[in-house]
XYZ file of C-alpha atoms in Angstrom:
598
model
C 0.000 0.000 0.000
C 1.495 3.286 -1.066
C 1.858 5.805 1.722
C 0.699 9.300 0.841
C 2.573 11.597 3.186
C 0.413 14.595 2.308
C -2.805 12.745 3.175
C -1.277 11.507 6.428
C -0.431 15.090 7.419
C -3.941 16.209 6.476
C -5.480 13.532 8.685
C -3.176 14.516 11.536
C -4.113 18.181 11.116
C -7.834 17.377 11.207
C -7.562 15.144 14.270
C -5.526 17.677 16.224
C -7.866 20.505 15.185
C -10.874 18.569 16.508
C -9.147 17.762 19.807
C -8.982 19.826 22.997
C -5.524 20.966 21.918
C -6.876 22.361 18.660
C -9.705 24.103 20.470
C -7.316 25.730 22.963
C -5.092 27.099 20.202
C -8.082 27.870 17.930
C -6.823 25.904 14.974
C -8.805 26.118 11.766
C -11.603 23.553 11.936
C -11.572 23.319 15.749
C -14.977 24.951 16.157
C -13.568 27.470 18.625
C -14.565 31.109 18.558
C -12.272 33.368 16.508
C -10.316 30.509 14.964
C -7.079 31.383 13.212
C -8.084 30.881 9.596
C -5.656 28.665 7.701
C -3.831 27.444 10.807
C -2.727 23.804 10.682
C -0.920 21.755 13.309
C 1.929 20.581 11.079
C 2.412 24.075 9.680
C 2.680 25.453 13.215
C 5.344 22.895 14.085
C 7.317 23.785 10.985
C 6.999 27.494 11.706
C 8.205 27.055 15.289
C 11.185 25.057 14.104
C 12.017 27.710 11.497
C 11.921 30.416 14.169
C 14.216 28.416 16.436
C 16.776 27.643 13.758
C 16.832 31.292 12.686
C 17.383 32.560 16.243
C 19.535 29.668 17.496
C 22.604 31.869 17.183
C 21.516 33.489 20.457
C 22.553 30.347 22.366
C 26.246 30.886 21.753
C 26.214 34.641 21.064
C 24.519 35.523 24.357
C 27.021 33.400 26.272
C 30.012 34.906 24.452
C 28.975 38.520 25.043
C 27.906 38.125 28.674
C 31.096 36.196 29.423
C 32.978 39.363 28.459
C 31.343 41.034 31.463
C 33.130 38.606 33.748
C 29.917 37.711 35.561
C 30.521 36.936 39.235
C 34.165 36.016 38.553
C 36.760 38.264 40.145
C 40.460 38.480 40.967
C 43.035 40.583 42.768
C 42.990 43.509 40.345
C 45.983 45.172 41.948
C 48.038 42.092 41.160
C 46.599 40.954 37.829
C 45.382 44.250 36.385
C 41.965 45.801 35.830
C 40.745 43.084 33.432
C 42.212 40.063 35.305
C 43.331 38.525 32.006
C 46.616 37.280 33.510
C 44.929 35.315 36.298
C 44.631 31.577 35.406
C 41.902 31.060 38.018
C 39.879 33.916 36.498
C 40.205 32.356 33.027
C 38.967 29.030 34.373
C 36.027 30.784 36.012
C 35.130 32.409 32.686
C 35.015 29.002 30.987
C 32.543 27.728 33.570
C 30.595 31.002 33.266
C 30.228 30.556 29.503
C 28.732 27.085 29.919
C 26.433 28.399 32.668
C 25.176 31.111 30.343
C 24.466 28.626 27.531
C 22.323 26.551 29.898
C 20.610 29.671 31.259
C 19.843 31.033 27.778
C 18.234 27.765 26.686
C 16.247 27.473 29.933
C 14.840 31.001 30.007
C 14.073 30.977 26.276
C 12.301 27.629 26.622
C 10.097 28.792 29.511
C 9.153 32.151 28.006
C 8.397 30.744 24.548
C 6.131 28.056 26.016
C 4.328 30.628 28.179
C 3.838 32.929 25.190
C 2.379 30.081 23.170
C 0.175 28.539 25.840
C -1.199 31.719 27.391
C -1.113 34.378 24.656
C -1.531 31.994 21.676
C 0.963 33.974 19.604
C 3.720 32.604 17.316
C 6.272 34.984 18.821
C 9.454 33.708 20.446
C 11.323 35.331 23.318
C 14.985 35.201 24.314
C 17.589 37.590 25.743
C 17.681 40.604 23.408
C 20.926 41.253 21.564
C 20.924 45.022 22.084
C 20.250 44.708 25.801
C 22.882 41.969 26.117
C 25.533 44.257 24.640
C 24.404 47.213 26.783
C 24.426 45.023 29.910
C 27.889 43.582 29.224
C 29.857 46.501 27.808
C 28.166 49.639 29.195
C 26.673 48.702 32.571
C 29.043 46.002 33.887
C 31.919 46.705 31.524
C 34.538 44.352 30.057
C 35.540 41.925 32.823
C 33.732 44.040 35.399
C 35.458 47.343 34.673
C 32.172 49.275 34.562
C 30.567 51.306 37.331
C 27.907 48.709 38.229
C 28.714 45.202 39.415
C 27.298 42.148 37.651
C 25.199 41.269 40.707
C 23.852 44.795 41.010
C 23.019 44.916 37.291
C 20.965 41.721 37.706
C 19.047 43.438 40.499
C 18.266 46.308 38.113
C 16.943 43.810 35.557
C 14.787 42.158 38.236
C 13.315 45.506 39.329
C 12.647 46.324 35.664
C 10.679 43.090 35.307
C 8.613 43.826 38.422
C 7.818 47.328 37.133
C 6.873 45.881 33.734
C 4.583 43.369 35.407
C 2.785 46.132 37.295
C 2.457 48.258 34.168
C 1.079 45.279 32.245
C -1.476 44.404 34.928
C -2.692 48.006 35.032
C -2.857 48.163 31.246
C -0.313 50.979 30.987
C 1.929 49.155 28.487
C -1.048 48.353 26.269
C -2.238 51.943 26.573
C 1.182 53.236 25.573
C 1.174 51.001 22.509
C -2.323 52.150 21.517
C -1.536 55.868 21.536
C 1.308 55.449 19.037
C -0.072 56.733 15.687
C -0.949 54.043 13.153
C 1.585 55.315 10.586
C 4.382 54.962 13.116
C 3.311 51.411 13.927
C 3.302 50.541 10.230
C 6.683 52.220 9.794
C 8.052 50.215 12.709
C 7.277 46.986 10.867
C 9.001 48.252 7.747
C 11.990 49.485 9.757
C 12.314 46.136 11.510
C 12.234 44.434 8.106
C 15.151 46.543 6.887
C 16.871 45.981 10.241
C 16.513 42.221 9.793
C 17.919 42.391 6.280
C 20.813 44.545 7.492
C 21.644 41.973 10.178
C 21.391 39.190 7.616
C 23.877 40.958 5.350
C 26.526 41.389 8.054
C 29.111 38.882 9.186
C 28.141 38.585 12.881
C 24.698 37.068 12.182
C 24.538 37.008 8.380
C 26.282 36.211 5.125
C 29.053 38.824 5.496
C 28.266 40.811 2.385
C 28.360 44.072 4.361
C 31.267 44.885 6.682
C 32.405 47.941 8.602
C 34.602 50.602 7.073
C 36.805 53.247 8.650
C 35.889 55.814 5.975
C 32.285 55.087 4.975
C 31.065 53.190 8.073
C 29.912 50.266 5.921
C 31.047 48.817 2.617
C 30.883 45.682 0.502
C 32.838 42.930 2.206
C 32.564 39.263 1.481
C 36.285 38.595 1.958
C 37.680 35.382 3.485
C 38.241 35.559 7.264
C 42.020 35.670 6.896
C 41.773 38.998 5.060
C 39.955 40.818 7.855
C 41.675 42.960 10.469
C 40.934 43.080 14.200
C 37.940 45.369 13.528
C 36.425 42.878 11.060
C 37.205 45.200 8.122
C 38.144 43.569 4.814
C 41.676 44.606 3.868
C 41.540 42.917 0.435
C 39.906 40.123 -1.589
C 36.463 41.715 -1.450
C 33.600 39.514 -2.665
C 35.904 36.479 -2.782
C 34.905 34.729 0.424
C 33.428 31.261 0.099
C 31.039 31.588 3.082
C 29.549 34.760 1.597
C 28.803 33.091 -1.731
C 27.428 30.036 0.071
C 25.076 32.371 1.942
C 24.003 33.973 -1.347
C 23.297 30.493 -2.692
C 21.190 29.770 0.402
C 19.190 32.951 -0.188
C 18.539 31.992 -3.804
C 17.497 28.468 -2.789
C 15.049 29.772 -0.158
C 13.629 32.352 -2.586
C 13.086 29.794 -5.366
C 11.477 27.290 -3.004
C 9.269 30.050 -1.615
C 8.227 31.035 -5.144
C 6.988 27.486 -5.691
C 5.283 27.510 -2.250
C 7.405 24.613 -1.017
C 6.638 23.944 2.629
C 9.637 24.411 4.895
C 11.632 26.420 2.353
C 13.373 28.468 5.064
C 14.328 25.356 7.027
C 15.574 23.582 3.918
C 17.844 26.478 3.025
C 19.272 26.834 6.542
C 19.947 23.120 7.005
C 21.454 22.764 3.508
C 23.968 25.571 4.030
C 24.800 24.355 7.563
C 25.531 20.798 6.479
C 27.799 22.062 3.685
C 29.649 24.261 6.211
C 30.342 21.651 8.892
C 33.080 19.508 7.238
C 36.588 20.810 7.940
C 39.242 21.478 5.310
C 37.012 23.385 2.863
C 36.897 27.076 1.956
C 33.403 27.388 3.454
C 33.922 25.469 6.698
C 32.581 26.814 9.961
C 35.503 25.142 11.767
C 38.783 26.419 10.253
C 42.130 25.153 11.522
C 42.643 27.983 13.974
C 42.550 28.118 17.758
C 38.953 29.387 17.730
C 38.018 26.878 15.044
C 39.552 23.997 16.977
C 37.690 24.985 20.146
C 34.412 25.287 18.258
C 34.920 21.923 16.556
C 35.799 20.205 19.858
C 32.559 21.550 21.298
C 30.635 20.511 18.171
C 31.941 16.924 18.460
C 30.413 16.524 21.908
C 26.962 16.460 20.233
C 25.197 15.615 23.500
C 26.105 17.398 26.707
C 24.446 19.052 29.682
C 26.053 21.580 31.989
C 24.293 22.427 35.280
C 24.411 26.068 36.340
C 27.060 26.660 39.001
C 27.836 30.372 39.366
C 25.048 32.664 38.157
C 21.753 31.447 39.615
C 20.103 34.093 41.805
C 23.205 36.277 42.178
C 21.409 39.489 43.155
C 22.845 42.439 44.982
C 20.224 45.108 45.639
C 22.227 48.287 46.102
C 20.405 51.331 44.719
C 22.650 53.904 46.378
C 24.675 54.715 43.260
C 23.453 56.944 40.456
C 24.726 54.525 37.795
C 22.309 51.880 39.067
C 19.334 54.140 38.362
C 20.712 55.141 34.966
C 20.991 51.459 34.052
C 17.485 50.717 35.353
C 15.876 53.598 33.447
C 17.751 52.673 30.270
C 16.647 49.048 30.554
C 13.072 50.250 31.073
C 12.620 52.543 28.097
C 14.735 50.547 25.626
C 13.071 47.255 26.513
C 9.521 48.604 26.524
C 9.994 50.211 23.107
C 11.823 47.207 21.641
C 9.262 44.697 22.882
C 6.255 46.849 21.987
C 7.576 47.557 18.503
C 8.406 43.915 17.859
C 5.107 42.532 19.168
C 2.967 44.934 17.158
C 5.067 44.526 14.009
C 4.891 40.731 14.217
C 1.141 40.968 14.847
C 0.710 43.113 11.752
C 2.998 40.851 9.716
C 1.041 37.800 10.855
C -2.282 39.408 9.982
C -3.891 39.421 13.431
C -3.719 43.160 14.091
C -7.119 44.825 14.417
C -6.775 47.966 12.292
C -9.761 49.612 13.942
C -8.597 49.224 17.523
C -4.855 49.181 16.785
C -4.496 46.194 19.100
C -4.041 42.479 18.623
C -5.529 39.415 20.222
C -3.704 38.332 23.365
C -1.758 41.566 23.791
C -2.385 41.833 27.545
C -1.126 38.325 28.223
C 1.813 38.813 25.857
C 3.030 41.820 27.839
C 2.612 39.905 31.098
C 4.633 36.981 29.743
C 7.361 39.374 28.646
C 7.549 40.919 32.120
C 7.724 37.472 33.761
C 10.485 36.588 31.302
C 12.484 39.656 32.331
C 12.278 38.593 35.995
C 13.301 35.044 35.075
C 16.278 36.284 33.062
C 17.581 38.152 36.109
C 17.220 35.030 38.257
C 19.260 33.048 35.715
C 21.955 35.721 35.428
C 20.993 37.062 31.988
C 20.155 40.375 30.351
C 16.403 41.049 29.839
C 14.468 38.845 27.442
C 12.498 40.425 24.627
C 10.300 39.418 21.721
C 12.504 38.300 18.824
C 12.089 39.746 15.362
C 13.313 36.389 14.009
C 9.793 35.159 14.799
C 9.000 36.494 11.337
C 10.743 33.438 9.892
C 8.144 31.180 11.475
C 5.292 33.476 10.504
C 6.514 33.445 6.915
C 6.314 29.637 7.061
C 2.615 29.955 7.931
C 2.645 29.968 11.746
C -0.477 31.620 13.162
C -0.948 30.238 16.692
C 0.941 29.674 19.916
C 1.769 26.109 18.897
C 4.684 27.570 16.948
C 6.035 29.268 20.099
C 5.602 26.073 22.111
C 7.548 24.239 19.404
C 10.305 26.854 19.578
C 10.407 26.452 23.354
C 10.612 22.680 22.981
C 13.579 23.123 20.624
C 15.318 25.251 23.265
C 14.679 22.430 25.736
C 16.294 19.953 23.345
C 19.160 22.411 22.914
C 19.916 22.025 26.629
C 21.272 18.599 25.738
C 22.249 19.169 22.085
C 23.680 22.654 22.450
C 26.860 21.755 20.501
C 24.734 21.132 17.384
C 22.343 24.068 17.666
C 25.131 26.486 18.593
C 26.989 25.531 15.407
C 24.635 26.857 12.747
C 26.884 29.304 10.864
C 25.665 32.898 10.473
C 25.753 32.633 6.674
C 23.177 29.826 6.988
C 20.649 31.840 9.021
C 21.375 35.204 7.356
C 19.415 34.406 4.152
C 16.277 33.724 6.198
C 16.575 37.147 7.853
C 16.946 38.843 4.461
C 13.886 37.065 3.061
C 11.735 37.880 6.089
C 12.953 41.489 5.921
C 11.731 41.782 2.348
C 8.321 40.467 3.378
C 7.972 42.875 6.294
C 8.970 45.860 4.140
C 5.849 45.390 2.023
C 3.770 47.285 4.592
C 5.479 50.567 3.594
C 2.698 51.176 1.053
C 0.176 51.517 3.894
C 1.883 54.603 5.329
C 0.162 57.932 4.699
C 2.754 59.609 2.451
C 0.396 62.445 1.437
C 0.811 64.483 4.609
C 4.240 65.536 5.857
C 3.155 65.290 9.500
C 2.644 61.560 9.014
C 5.228 60.857 6.317
C 8.386 62.356 7.868
C 8.017 60.759 11.337
C 7.272 57.409 9.674
C 10.318 57.790 7.438
C 12.524 58.580 10.450
C 11.315 55.411 12.161
C 12.135 53.364 9.062
C 15.685 54.686 8.688
C 16.623 55.087 12.356
C 15.813 51.501 13.349
C 18.500 49.947 11.092
C 20.922 52.902 11.103
C 20.672 53.404 14.860
C 20.727 49.622 15.327
C 17.870 49.875 17.804
C 14.115 49.483 17.509
C 13.615 51.649 20.596
C 15.640 54.591 19.326
C 13.863 54.448 15.981
C 10.465 54.678 17.679
C 11.703 57.561 19.837
C 12.796 59.451 16.698
C 9.370 58.946 15.130
C 7.355 59.912 18.207
C 9.523 62.970 18.900
C 9.253 64.313 15.361
C 5.512 63.525 15.233
C 4.869 65.539 18.394
C 7.084 68.436 17.254
C 5.537 68.782 13.795
C 1.895 68.074 14.517
C 1.983 69.752 17.899
C 3.187 73.011 16.351
C 0.560 72.828 13.597
C -2.173 72.144 16.165
C -1.114 75.083 18.375
C -1.001 77.481 15.422
C -4.426 76.273 14.270
C -5.886 76.819 17.736
C -4.382 80.281 18.175
C -5.464 81.409 14.687
C -8.878 79.763 15.023
C -8.186 77.585 12.014
C -7.127 80.477 9.788
C -3.513 79.274 9.506
C -3.517 75.591 8.640
C -1.682 73.410 6.089
C -3.549 73.445 2.763
C -3.775 69.634 2.731
C -4.633 69.081 6.388
C -7.555 66.877 5.338
C -4.964 64.339 4.139
C -3.745 63.863 7.691
C -4.336 60.436 9.130
C -6.539 60.411 12.218
C -4.431 59.760 15.277
C -6.299 56.583 16.215
C -9.816 55.362 15.560
C -10.895 55.329 19.192
C -9.957 58.993 19.561
C -12.794 59.880 17.206
C -15.496 58.900 19.656
C -14.357 59.889 23.112
C -11.542 62.383 22.697
C -8.944 62.309 25.465
C -11.094 59.858 27.454
C -10.635 57.306 24.688
C -6.886 56.939 25.227
C -7.136 56.044 28.918
C -6.469 52.412 29.917
C -9.600 50.268 29.926
C -9.515 49.565 33.669
C -9.395 53.308 34.387
C -12.291 54.047 32.011
C -14.383 51.342 33.671
C -13.547 52.777 37.107
C -14.587 56.267 35.986
C -17.799 54.891 34.465
C -18.607 53.083 37.700
C -18.038 56.233 39.778
C -20.120 58.335 37.400
C -23.008 55.991 36.629
C -22.956 53.280 39.285
C -23.140 49.517 38.890
C -26.475 49.377 37.050
C -26.316 52.609 35.089
C -22.964 52.370 33.348
C -23.068 53.369 29.691
C -22.766 50.967 26.835
C -19.440 49.269 26.161
C -17.336 51.782 24.301
C -15.759 51.031 20.975
C -12.305 51.942 22.189
C -12.089 49.183 24.780
C -9.215 47.150 23.429
C -7.020 46.127 26.316
C -7.527 42.670 24.939
C -9.616 41.926 21.875
C -10.490 38.582 23.404
C -12.902 40.425 25.728
C -15.268 41.018 22.811
C -16.156 38.453 20.212
C -17.368 40.836 17.517
C -16.628 44.418 18.588
C -18.151 46.113 15.575
C -21.450 44.249 15.760
C -21.697 44.744 19.541
C -21.130 48.485 19.401
C -23.793 49.155 16.796
C -24.977 52.379 18.325
C -21.458 53.776 18.780
C -20.574 52.769 15.236
C -23.599 54.615 13.871
C -22.570 57.710 15.802
C -19.082 57.430 14.412
C -20.221 57.036 10.824
C -22.475 60.077 11.130
C -19.576 62.190 12.374
C -16.552 63.699 10.718
C -13.448 64.288 12.822
C -11.276 67.231 11.901
C -7.784 65.674 11.945
C -6.115 68.944 13.006
C -8.431 70.504 15.565
C -9.891 67.260 16.881
C -13.442 68.705 16.743
C -16.388 66.686 15.510
C -18.933 67.903 12.967
C -22.288 66.121 12.918
C -23.740 65.138 9.584
C -27.481 65.578 9.938
C -29.626 62.706 8.771
C -32.304 63.865 6.283
C -34.850 61.527 7.788
C -34.209 62.349 11.399
C -31.815 65.216 12.009
C -32.484 65.823 15.692
C -33.767 62.601 17.127
C -31.249 60.649 19.173
C -30.158 57.405 17.556
């Protein structure tokens, strides 16, 4: 009897969809409310695996960078110098620290990904964020502990950040902050993250190495073999002649062609193909050259199966808030992490197609922010920099992932990596870089939805798009967009008010409304939902509270069909025109009943 693999997968998808598991994750065909249309169990598994493989570099990269901080290791700095590099005992401690950090990274990533999938039902993975890792290691703690804040004290700052985030998430403040960001800036954030992903995929640290740094032009075409790079990773000669770079280009072409033919698992196929070609030694594209670093990496790779219990970094807190540098680090962690996570979550939601354009929110947002805050606390307990939502989740979404099963699968892969870390830590960057470039191109498609007609919307959105990759930070890009938006539109609004609408831009009608919920309730509409309900209760009492307002979007899951429920509010909205500059509302009188209340 001939086995039809496709039919077997279809049967498996149907059975899982009709089970309690399918109902919980709202798979297509499960009969649950608000099912994720087109979601299939096997597709979710493939998407979760694609996300893991694309972000698996974090296992080794996080450990390498945080090891540079020295962790809890110390020495007699008067005898061995400020960096302790001449102390053999310190070097031995760093080796143990690196293995501790690998175990911690896999553990925290596993827990947070599973929580995100099970509770928020989102295909978004979490792990220690690269930008925050670098800031933690090189700015806060400093190389080998030469900074102004100790490793233990920095972990305390991360823990306090997580507690603050948890409180803000419970009160709805983080969701409220995300809602008041103008829609054009949210759309621009997705485009900027797409370019950011592609930029990372083109570099050598986590990509194919086509772009390298330059002392004169900041960046330039690279692609040279490793032996022709200086200590700053700048190509000195033999540009575009490196084998790994061309192998990465081949991987990109393979993934693109497979994607064009809608081949399932095209991203995974490309990554695994390039990795397998790169593992044998003695070739021009090997990931394990005959150097000291290559020998160490290959010795680790040959272990295949290993498990290292955490010895030095678990729960190493030191709560000392007396120094000013501690508060600077805490505040920096707060605003960078909240902007990074918010931007990533909303961009992935828009990319995945589960953003509600009317409410500017997405299903499961409240729980997603809570999971992120719990993850930040966990990362401090395990001696890591704060976790954050990973933009590499776009690789899984591009494979068709729509539910939290993909995140659970990614978490399961991190669990497996606890024992097979030598394999998963050995995917070369030129194998995962092509996936980042492809996902970046997909995310950039949303640029057409930005309102380019009005300069007050267009310029801030453009600044977000360019500052995210050029500033190498999602948070700083969002800050640039919000700051310019307030400066431009705030000035225009003040002038319009003072002149009583005599001095206004000629095309002010082209301005995009700030947000849809602002059109109905003005300033009241931007308050967190819990606060609006409290005010309603105080004003109207338990039995006389007004109808559910259309702007209530702390979590879309609270309302099954918001538009159909808020019929009366929707009719009011459709019979009103909001002036985008002054914020005033002009009623359009109904010919049949111009004065009667609807």
